[in-house]
Short mmCIF file of C-alpha atoms in Angstrom, two decimals:
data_model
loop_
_atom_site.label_atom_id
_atom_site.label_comp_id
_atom_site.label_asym_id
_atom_site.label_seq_id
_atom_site.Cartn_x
_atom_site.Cartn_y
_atom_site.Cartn_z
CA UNK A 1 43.67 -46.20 103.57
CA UNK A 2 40.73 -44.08 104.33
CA UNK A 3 42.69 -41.78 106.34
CA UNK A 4 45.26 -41.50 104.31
CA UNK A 5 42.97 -40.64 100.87
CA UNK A 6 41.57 -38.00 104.27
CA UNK A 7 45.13 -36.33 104.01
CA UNK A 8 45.05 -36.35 100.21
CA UNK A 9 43.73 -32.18 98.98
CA UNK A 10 40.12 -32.32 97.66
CA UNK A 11 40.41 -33.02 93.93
CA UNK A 12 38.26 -31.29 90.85
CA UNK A 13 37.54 -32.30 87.92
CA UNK A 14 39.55 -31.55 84.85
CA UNK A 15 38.71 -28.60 82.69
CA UNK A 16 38.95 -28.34 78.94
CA UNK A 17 41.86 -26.08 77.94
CA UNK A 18 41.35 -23.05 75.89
CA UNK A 19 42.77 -24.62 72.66
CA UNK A 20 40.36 -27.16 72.97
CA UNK A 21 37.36 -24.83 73.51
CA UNK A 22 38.74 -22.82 70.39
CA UNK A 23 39.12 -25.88 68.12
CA UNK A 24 35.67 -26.77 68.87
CA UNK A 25 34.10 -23.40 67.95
CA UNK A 26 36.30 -23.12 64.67
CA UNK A 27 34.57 -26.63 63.43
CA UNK A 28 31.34 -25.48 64.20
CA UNK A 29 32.31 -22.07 61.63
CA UNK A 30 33.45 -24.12 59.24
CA UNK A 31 30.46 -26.48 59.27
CA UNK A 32 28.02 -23.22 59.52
CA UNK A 33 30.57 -21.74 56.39
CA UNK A 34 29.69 -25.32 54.48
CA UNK A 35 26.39 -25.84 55.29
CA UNK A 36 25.59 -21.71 54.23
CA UNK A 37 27.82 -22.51 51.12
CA UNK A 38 25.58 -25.79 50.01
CA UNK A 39 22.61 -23.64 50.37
CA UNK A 40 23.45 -20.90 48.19
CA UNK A 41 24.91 -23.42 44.99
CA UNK A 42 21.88 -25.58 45.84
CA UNK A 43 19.40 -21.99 45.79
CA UNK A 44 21.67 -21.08 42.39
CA UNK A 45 21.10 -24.55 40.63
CA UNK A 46 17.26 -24.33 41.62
CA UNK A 47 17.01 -21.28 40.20
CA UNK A 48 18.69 -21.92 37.27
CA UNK A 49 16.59 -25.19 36.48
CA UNK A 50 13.72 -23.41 37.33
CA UNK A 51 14.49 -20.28 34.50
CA UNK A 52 15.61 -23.22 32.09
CA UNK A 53 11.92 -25.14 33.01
CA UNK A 54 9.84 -21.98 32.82
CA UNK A 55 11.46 -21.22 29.71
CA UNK A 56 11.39 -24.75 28.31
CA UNK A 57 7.70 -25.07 28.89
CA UNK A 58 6.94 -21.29 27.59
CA UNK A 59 8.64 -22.10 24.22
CA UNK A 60 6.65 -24.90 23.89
CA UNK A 61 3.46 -23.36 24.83
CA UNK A 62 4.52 -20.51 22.38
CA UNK A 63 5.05 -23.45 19.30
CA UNK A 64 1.82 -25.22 20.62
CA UNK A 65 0.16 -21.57 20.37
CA UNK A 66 1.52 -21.19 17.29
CA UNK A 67 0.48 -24.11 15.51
CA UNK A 68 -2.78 -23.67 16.39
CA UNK A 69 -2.73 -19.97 14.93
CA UNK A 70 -1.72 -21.08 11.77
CA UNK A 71 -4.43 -23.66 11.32
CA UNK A 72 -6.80 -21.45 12.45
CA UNK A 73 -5.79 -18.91 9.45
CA UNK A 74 -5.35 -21.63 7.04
CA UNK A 75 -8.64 -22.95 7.92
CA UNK A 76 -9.84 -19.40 7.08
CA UNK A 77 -7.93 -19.13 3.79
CA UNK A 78 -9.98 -22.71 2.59
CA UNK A 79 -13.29 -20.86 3.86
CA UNK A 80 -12.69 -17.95 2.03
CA UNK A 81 -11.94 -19.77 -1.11
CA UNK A 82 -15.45 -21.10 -0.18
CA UNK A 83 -17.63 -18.24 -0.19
CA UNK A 84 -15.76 -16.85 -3.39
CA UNK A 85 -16.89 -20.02 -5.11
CA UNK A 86 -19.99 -20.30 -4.29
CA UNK A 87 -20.73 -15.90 -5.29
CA UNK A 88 -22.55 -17.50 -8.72
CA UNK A 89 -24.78 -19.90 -6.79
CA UNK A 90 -25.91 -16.30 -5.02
CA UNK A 91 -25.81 -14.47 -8.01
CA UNK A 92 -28.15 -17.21 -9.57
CA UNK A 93 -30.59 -17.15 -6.70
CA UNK A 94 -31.39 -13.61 -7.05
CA UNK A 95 -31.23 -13.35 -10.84
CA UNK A 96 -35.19 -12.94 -10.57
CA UNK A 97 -34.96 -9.71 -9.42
CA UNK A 98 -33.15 -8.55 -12.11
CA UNK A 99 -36.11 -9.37 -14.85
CA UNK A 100 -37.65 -6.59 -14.58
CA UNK A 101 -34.29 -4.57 -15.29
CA UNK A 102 -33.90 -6.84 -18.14
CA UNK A 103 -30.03 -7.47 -17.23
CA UNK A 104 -28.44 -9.97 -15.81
CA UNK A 105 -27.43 -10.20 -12.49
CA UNK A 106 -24.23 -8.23 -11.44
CA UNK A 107 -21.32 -10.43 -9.55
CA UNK A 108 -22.08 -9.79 -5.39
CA UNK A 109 -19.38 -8.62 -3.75
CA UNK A 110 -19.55 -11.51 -1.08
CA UNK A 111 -15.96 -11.15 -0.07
CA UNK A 112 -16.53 -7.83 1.51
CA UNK A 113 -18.49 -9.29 4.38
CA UNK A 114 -16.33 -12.20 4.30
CA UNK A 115 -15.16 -11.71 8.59
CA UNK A 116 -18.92 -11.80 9.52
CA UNK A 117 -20.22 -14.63 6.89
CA UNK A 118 -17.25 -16.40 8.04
CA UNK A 119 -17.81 -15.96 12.12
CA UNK A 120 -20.53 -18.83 12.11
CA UNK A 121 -16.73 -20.90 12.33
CA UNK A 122 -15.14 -18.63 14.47
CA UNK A 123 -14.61 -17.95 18.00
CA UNK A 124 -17.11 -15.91 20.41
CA UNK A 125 -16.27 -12.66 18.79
CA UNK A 126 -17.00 -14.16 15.22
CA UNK A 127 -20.29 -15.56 16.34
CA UNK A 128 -21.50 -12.07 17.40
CA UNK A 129 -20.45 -10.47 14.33
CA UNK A 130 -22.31 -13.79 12.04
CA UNK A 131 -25.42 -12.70 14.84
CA UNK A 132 -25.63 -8.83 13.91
CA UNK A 133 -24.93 -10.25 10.22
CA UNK A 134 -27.60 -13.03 10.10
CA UNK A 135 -29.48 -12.46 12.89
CA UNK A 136 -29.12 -16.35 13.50
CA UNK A 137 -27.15 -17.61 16.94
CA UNK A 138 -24.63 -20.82 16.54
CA UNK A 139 -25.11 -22.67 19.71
CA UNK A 140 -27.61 -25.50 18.39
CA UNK A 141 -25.48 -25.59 15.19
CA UNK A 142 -22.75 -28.56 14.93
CA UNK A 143 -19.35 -28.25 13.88
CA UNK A 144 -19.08 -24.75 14.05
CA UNK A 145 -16.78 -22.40 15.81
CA UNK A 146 -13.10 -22.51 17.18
CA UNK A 147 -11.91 -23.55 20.91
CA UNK A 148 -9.17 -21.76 22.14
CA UNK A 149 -8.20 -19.93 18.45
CA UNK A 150 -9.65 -17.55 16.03
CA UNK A 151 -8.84 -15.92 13.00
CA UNK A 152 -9.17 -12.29 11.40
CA UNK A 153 -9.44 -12.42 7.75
CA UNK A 154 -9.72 -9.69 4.84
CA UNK A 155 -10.35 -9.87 1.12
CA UNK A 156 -9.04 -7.84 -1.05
CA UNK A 157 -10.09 -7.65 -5.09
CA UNK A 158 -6.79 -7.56 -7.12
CA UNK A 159 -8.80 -6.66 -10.15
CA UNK A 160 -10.25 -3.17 -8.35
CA UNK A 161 -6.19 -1.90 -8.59
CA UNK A 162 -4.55 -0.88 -11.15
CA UNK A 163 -2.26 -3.78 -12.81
CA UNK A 164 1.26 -2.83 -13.26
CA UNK A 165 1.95 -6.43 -14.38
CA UNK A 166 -0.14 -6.26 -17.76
CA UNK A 167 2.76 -4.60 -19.91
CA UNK A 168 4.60 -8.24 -19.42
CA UNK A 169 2.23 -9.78 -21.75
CA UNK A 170 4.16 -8.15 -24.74
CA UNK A 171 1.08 -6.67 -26.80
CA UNK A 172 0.46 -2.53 -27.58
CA UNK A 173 -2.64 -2.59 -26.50
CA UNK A 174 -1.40 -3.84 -22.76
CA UNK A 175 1.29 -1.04 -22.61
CA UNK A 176 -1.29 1.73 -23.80
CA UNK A 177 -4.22 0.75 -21.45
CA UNK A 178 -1.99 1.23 -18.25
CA UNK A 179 -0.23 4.28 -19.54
CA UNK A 180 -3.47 5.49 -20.13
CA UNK A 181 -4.22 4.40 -16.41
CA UNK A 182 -1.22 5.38 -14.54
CA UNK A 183 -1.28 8.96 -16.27
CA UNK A 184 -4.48 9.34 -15.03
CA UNK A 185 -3.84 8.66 -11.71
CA UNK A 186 -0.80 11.08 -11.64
CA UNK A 187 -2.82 13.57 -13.89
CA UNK A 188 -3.98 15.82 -10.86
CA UNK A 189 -2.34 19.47 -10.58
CA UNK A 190 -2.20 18.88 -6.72
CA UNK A 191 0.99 16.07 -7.49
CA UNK A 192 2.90 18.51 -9.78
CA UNK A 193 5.07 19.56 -6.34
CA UNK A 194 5.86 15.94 -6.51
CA UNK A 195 6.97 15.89 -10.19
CA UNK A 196 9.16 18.80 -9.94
CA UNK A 197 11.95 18.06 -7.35
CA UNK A 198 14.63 15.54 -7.34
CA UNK A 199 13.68 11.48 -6.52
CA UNK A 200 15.77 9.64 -4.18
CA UNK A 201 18.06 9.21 -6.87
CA UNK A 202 18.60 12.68 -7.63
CA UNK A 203 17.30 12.61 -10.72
CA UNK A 204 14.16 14.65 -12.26
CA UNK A 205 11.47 12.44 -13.02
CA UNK A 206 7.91 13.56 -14.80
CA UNK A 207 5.26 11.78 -15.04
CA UNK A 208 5.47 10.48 -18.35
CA UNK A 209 9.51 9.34 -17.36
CA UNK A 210 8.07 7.24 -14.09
CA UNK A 211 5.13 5.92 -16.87
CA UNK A 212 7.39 4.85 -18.80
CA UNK A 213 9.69 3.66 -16.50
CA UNK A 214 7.36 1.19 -14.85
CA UNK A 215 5.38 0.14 -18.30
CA UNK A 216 9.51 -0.49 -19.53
CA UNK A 217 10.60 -2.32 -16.25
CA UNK A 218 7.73 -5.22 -17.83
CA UNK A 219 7.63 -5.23 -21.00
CA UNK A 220 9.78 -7.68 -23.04
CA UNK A 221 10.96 -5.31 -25.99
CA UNK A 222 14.07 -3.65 -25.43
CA UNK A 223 13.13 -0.07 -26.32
CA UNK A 224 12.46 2.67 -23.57
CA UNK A 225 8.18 3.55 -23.86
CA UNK A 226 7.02 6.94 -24.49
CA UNK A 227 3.89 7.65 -22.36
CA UNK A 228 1.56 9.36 -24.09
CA UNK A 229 -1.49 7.60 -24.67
CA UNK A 230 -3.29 10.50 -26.60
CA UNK A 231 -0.77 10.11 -29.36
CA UNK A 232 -2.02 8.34 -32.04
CA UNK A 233 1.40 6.28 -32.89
CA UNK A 234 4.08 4.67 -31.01
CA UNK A 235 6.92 6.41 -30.20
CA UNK A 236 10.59 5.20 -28.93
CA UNK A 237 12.89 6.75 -26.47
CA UNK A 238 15.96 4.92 -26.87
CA UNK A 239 17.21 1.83 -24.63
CA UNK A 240 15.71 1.12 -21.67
CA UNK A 241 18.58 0.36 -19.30
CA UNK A 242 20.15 4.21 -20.09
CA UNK A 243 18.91 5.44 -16.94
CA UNK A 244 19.43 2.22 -14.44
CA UNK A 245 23.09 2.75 -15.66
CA UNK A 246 23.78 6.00 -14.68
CA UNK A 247 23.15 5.23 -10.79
CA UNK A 248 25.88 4.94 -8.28
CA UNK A 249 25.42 1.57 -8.10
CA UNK A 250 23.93 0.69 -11.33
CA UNK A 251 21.39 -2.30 -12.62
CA UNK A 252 19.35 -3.63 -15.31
CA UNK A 253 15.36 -3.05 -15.84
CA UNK A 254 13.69 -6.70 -14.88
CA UNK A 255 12.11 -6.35 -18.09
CA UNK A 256 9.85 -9.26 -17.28
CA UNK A 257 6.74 -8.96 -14.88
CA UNK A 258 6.95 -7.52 -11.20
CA UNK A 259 7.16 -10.60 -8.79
CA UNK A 260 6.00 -8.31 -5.97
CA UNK A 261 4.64 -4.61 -5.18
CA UNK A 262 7.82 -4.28 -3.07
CA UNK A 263 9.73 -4.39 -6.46
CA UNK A 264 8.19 -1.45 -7.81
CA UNK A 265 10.51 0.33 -5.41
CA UNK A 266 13.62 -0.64 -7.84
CA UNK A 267 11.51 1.50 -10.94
CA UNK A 268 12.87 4.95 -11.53
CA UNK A 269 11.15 7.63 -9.67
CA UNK A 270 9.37 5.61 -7.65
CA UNK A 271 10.11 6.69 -3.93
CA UNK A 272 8.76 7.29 -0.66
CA UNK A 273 6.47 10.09 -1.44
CA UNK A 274 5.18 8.17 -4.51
CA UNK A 275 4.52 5.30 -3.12
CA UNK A 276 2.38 6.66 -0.41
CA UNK A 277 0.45 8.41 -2.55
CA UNK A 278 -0.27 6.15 -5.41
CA UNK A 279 1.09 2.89 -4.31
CA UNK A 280 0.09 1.87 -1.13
CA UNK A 281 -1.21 4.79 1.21
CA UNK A 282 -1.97 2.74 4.25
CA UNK A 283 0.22 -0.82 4.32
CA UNK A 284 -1.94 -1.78 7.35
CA UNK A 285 -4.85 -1.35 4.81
CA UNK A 286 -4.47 -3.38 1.72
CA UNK A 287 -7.94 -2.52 0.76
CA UNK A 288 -6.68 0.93 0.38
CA UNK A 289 -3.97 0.07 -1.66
CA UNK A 290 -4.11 1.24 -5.59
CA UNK A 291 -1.71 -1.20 -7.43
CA UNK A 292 -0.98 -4.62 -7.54
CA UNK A 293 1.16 -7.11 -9.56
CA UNK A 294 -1.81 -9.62 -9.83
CA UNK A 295 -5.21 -9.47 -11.58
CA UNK A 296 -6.61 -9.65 -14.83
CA UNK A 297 -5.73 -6.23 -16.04
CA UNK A 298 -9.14 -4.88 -16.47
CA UNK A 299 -10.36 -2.63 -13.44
CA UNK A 300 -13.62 -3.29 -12.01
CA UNK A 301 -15.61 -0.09 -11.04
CA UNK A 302 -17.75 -1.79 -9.08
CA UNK A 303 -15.19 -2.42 -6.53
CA UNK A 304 -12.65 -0.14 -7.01
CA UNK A 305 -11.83 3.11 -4.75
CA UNK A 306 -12.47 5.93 -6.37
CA UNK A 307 -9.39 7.77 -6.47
CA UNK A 308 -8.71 4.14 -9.31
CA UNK A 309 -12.06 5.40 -10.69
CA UNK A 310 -10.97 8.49 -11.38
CA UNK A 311 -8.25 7.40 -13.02
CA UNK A 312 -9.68 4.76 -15.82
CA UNK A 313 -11.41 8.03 -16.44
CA UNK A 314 -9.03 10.43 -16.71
CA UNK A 315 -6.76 8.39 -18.48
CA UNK A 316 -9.73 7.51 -21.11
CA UNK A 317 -11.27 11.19 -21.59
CA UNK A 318 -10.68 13.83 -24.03
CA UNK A 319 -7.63 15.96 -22.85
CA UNK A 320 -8.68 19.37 -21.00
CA UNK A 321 -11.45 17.72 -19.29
CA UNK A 322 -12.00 19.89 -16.11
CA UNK A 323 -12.54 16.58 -13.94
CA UNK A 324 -8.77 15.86 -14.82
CA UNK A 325 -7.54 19.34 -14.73
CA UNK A 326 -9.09 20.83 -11.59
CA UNK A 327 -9.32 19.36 -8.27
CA UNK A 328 -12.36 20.78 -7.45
CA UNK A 329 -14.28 19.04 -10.18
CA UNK A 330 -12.05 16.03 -8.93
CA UNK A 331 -13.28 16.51 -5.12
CA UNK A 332 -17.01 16.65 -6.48
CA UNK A 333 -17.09 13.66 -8.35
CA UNK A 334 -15.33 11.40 -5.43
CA UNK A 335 -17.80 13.10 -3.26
CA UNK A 336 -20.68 11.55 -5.70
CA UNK A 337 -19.06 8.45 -6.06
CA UNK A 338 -18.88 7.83 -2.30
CA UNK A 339 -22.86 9.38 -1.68
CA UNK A 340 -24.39 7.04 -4.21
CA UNK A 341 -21.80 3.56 -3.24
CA UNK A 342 -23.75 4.64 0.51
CA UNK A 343 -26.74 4.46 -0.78
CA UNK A 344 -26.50 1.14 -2.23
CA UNK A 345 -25.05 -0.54 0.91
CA UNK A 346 -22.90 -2.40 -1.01
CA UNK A 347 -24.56 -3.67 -3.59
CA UNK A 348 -23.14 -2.85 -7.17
CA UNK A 349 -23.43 0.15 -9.03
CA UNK A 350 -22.93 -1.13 -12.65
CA UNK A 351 -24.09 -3.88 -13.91
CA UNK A 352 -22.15 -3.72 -17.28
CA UNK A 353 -19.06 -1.60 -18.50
CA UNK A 354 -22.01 -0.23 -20.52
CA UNK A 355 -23.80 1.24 -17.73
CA UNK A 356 -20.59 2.71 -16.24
CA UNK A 357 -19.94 4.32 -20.00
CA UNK A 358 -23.73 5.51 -19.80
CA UNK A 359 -23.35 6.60 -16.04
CA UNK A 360 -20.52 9.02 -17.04
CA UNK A 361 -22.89 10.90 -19.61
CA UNK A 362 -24.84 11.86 -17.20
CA UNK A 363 -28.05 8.86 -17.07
CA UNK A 364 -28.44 6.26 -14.09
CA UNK A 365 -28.44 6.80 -10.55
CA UNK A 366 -24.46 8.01 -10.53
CA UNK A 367 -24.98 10.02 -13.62
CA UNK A 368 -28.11 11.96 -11.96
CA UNK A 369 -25.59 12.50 -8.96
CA UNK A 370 -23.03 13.90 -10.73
CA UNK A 371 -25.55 16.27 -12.73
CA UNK A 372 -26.71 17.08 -9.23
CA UNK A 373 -23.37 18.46 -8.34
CA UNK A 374 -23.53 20.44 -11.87
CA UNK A 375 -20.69 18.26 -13.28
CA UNK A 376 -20.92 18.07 -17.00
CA UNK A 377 -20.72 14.66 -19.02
CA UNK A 378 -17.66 13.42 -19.37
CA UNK A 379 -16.37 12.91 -23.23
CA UNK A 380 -14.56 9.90 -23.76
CA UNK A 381 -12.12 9.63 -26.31
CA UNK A 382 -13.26 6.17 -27.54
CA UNK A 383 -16.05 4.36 -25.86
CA UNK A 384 -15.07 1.25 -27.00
CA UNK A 385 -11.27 1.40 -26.31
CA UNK A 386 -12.25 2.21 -22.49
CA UNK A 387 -15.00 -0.89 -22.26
CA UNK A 388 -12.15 -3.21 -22.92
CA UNK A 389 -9.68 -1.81 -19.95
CA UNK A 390 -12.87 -2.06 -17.55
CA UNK A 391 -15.12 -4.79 -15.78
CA UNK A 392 -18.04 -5.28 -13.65
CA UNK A 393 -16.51 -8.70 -12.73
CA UNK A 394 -13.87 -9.88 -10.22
CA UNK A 395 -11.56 -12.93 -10.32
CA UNK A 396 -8.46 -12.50 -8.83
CA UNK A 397 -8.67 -11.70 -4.72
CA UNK A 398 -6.25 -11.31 -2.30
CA UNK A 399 -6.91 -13.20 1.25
CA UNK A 400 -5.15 -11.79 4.43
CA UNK A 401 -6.11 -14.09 7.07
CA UNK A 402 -4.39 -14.26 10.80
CA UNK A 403 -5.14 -17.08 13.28
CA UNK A 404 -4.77 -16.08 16.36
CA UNK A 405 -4.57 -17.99 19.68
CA UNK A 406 -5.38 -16.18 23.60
CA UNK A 407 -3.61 -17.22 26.71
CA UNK A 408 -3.84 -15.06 29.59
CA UNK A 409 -2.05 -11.96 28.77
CA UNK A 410 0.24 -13.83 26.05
CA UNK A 411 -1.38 -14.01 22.61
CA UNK A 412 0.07 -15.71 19.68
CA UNK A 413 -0.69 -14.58 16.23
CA UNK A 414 0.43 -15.71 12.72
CA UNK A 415 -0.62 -14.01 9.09
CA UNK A 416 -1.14 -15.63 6.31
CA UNK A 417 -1.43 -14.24 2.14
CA UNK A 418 -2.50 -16.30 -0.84
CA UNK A 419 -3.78 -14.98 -3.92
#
């Protein structure tokens, strides 16, 4: 058997064909092909679930952020209405000094240093700015300050603008103190450029036509005003609506009270120009602005800007008064009015309509400036009539307040307004 297996040839082993060898190397592709194929929709649905996470938890951060920037403003608003309240407590605690003087106190224009009164309850910023103010630190105090917010806040007197509201109230007196007011404003020869080419209507619009316009847009009678407040009766211009009709697409006069500055943009005349120039000069300013729809109606000197000053006077004075008529007069009396408010650091420079009547015939501190810069005294048409459009005394404010929250490089910030 041995021998004969001997005789047999040698045998080899058997070798895998070539089909078999190719089989085997296409499975392995198509497992690579899978496998590289799982990866990618796996790397796609990671990414996707990690955008949809990341933008999940930033929204939430963002509302979280946000929540805690509006508390922070609204905490400001209640803080505000705070310090307002408590101006006659101050006013009562210095009313010694004013014995001397004979007068009472004058109202303190707390509000104006309202963001550094108010930093003692602020963040790390505010606290500096309560330090330089005060020149007492927070960190043994209790309750005071913010964590991880803040708020910016401004207060703005509504009673240092002039009212465009007060014609609503129905009376003759109301329409003739703010025609007497808004023609003083627009009195200056500088604006006549502005009063002698086409609105954005196309119309031709003077100054006594926008007066009237705005005083008519208010007032509850049906008949168009005639803005003249040196005449000595009332005058009629026909209906009021004649001109609103006339427009492309026309509309009725409100005749009822503004609910908003932004409304003032419906009156006739009143367009871009205008409004940045006796409206609202610099919106991210609203201590700068020179109207409102709020107030009492009365302007308070004390507070008001003086380009409003100017006008309570030239809108009270005797016609041809050279303040009123020539800028440079004009320029010299804001330059006074500025000099001796900088002197004063703030505090007030009337302490009665009385005093501001006696300042503008030349006695007082502002009087003596204004003779310094050889103005004459100013000649009012009626002393009396002008005491009872002005006021040393504020009580209608304006409080811009924005909480604001810091995260890294995102910050969150909401305003709020209440009047």
């Amino acid at each position: 058997m041995s021998s004969f297996r001997a005789l047999l040839p040698h045998a080899r082993p058997a070798r895998p064909g070539r089909r078999s060898v190719r089989r085997r190397g296409e499975k392995r592709g198509v497992a690579i092909v899978l496998v590289l194929s799982a990866l990618t929709i796996l790397a796609v649905m990671l990414a996707e679930f990690q955008d949809e996470t990341s933008a999940e938890l930033g929204s939430a951060l963002s509302q979280r952020d946000a929540l805690k920037a509006e508390y922070a403003a609204k905490s400001s608003l209640n803080l505000s209405r705070l310090l307002i309240a408590s101006e006659p407590t101050i006013r009562k605690a210095i009313a010694p000094l004013f014995l001397l003087m004979k007068q009472g106190p004058p109202q303190i224009p707390v509000w104006e240093f309202a963001d550094r009164v108010l930093g003692a309850f602020n963040d790390s910023e505010g606290a500096e700015g309560f330090l330089s103010l005060s020149g007492m630190a927070i960190g043994e105090g209790k309750n005071l300050g913010l964590e991880g917010a803040g708020f910016e806040i401004k207060i703005v007197d509504e009673d240092a603008k002039v009212n465009v509201n007060t014609p609503a109230r129905g009376d003759a007196f109301s329409q003739s103190r703010l025609a007497a007011q808004l023609i003083g404003l627009l009195a200056g020869p500088q604006y006549d450029p502005m009063f002698s080419s086409r609105d954005a209507d196309g119309q031709f619009s003077d100054r006594q036509a926008i007066c009237g316009a705005i005083i008519d847009w208010t007032d509850p009678d049906q008949e168009g005003y005639v803005c003249d407040p040196h005449s000595g009766s009332a005058q009629q211009a026909g209906a009021e609506d004649s001109y609103y009709q006339l427009l492309k697409k026309p509309y009725p006069r409100k005749n009822a009270a503004f609910d908003s500055l932004e409304e003032l943009r419906l009156v006739r005349g009143v367009g871009e120009d205008f409004w940045a120039t006796f409206v609202d000069p610099d919106p991210s300013r609203p201590d700068k602005r020179v109207m409102t729809v709020w107030g009492q109606g009365k302007v308070n000197v004390n507070t008001a800007n003086p380009q409003t000053v100017l006008a309570v006077i030239c809108g009270a004075a005797v016609p041809g008064t050279p303040l009123c008529s020539d800028p440079a007069e004009a320029m010299k009396f804001l330059t006074a009015f500025d000099l001796v408010k900088s002197f004063t650091a703030g505090a007030p420079l009337f302490g009665s309509p009385k005093a501001f009547i006696s300042a503008l015939k030349g006695k007082g501190m502002f009087g003596a400036a204004l003779s310094a810069l050889e103005m004459k005294p100013i000649q009012l048409l009626s002393d009396t009539e002008t005491i009872k459009g002005i006021t040393t005394e504020s009580l209608v404010f304006s409080i811009y307040s924005t909480g604001y929250v810091k995260a890294g490089q995102r910050e969150t910030r909401v305003k709020v307004h209440a009047v």
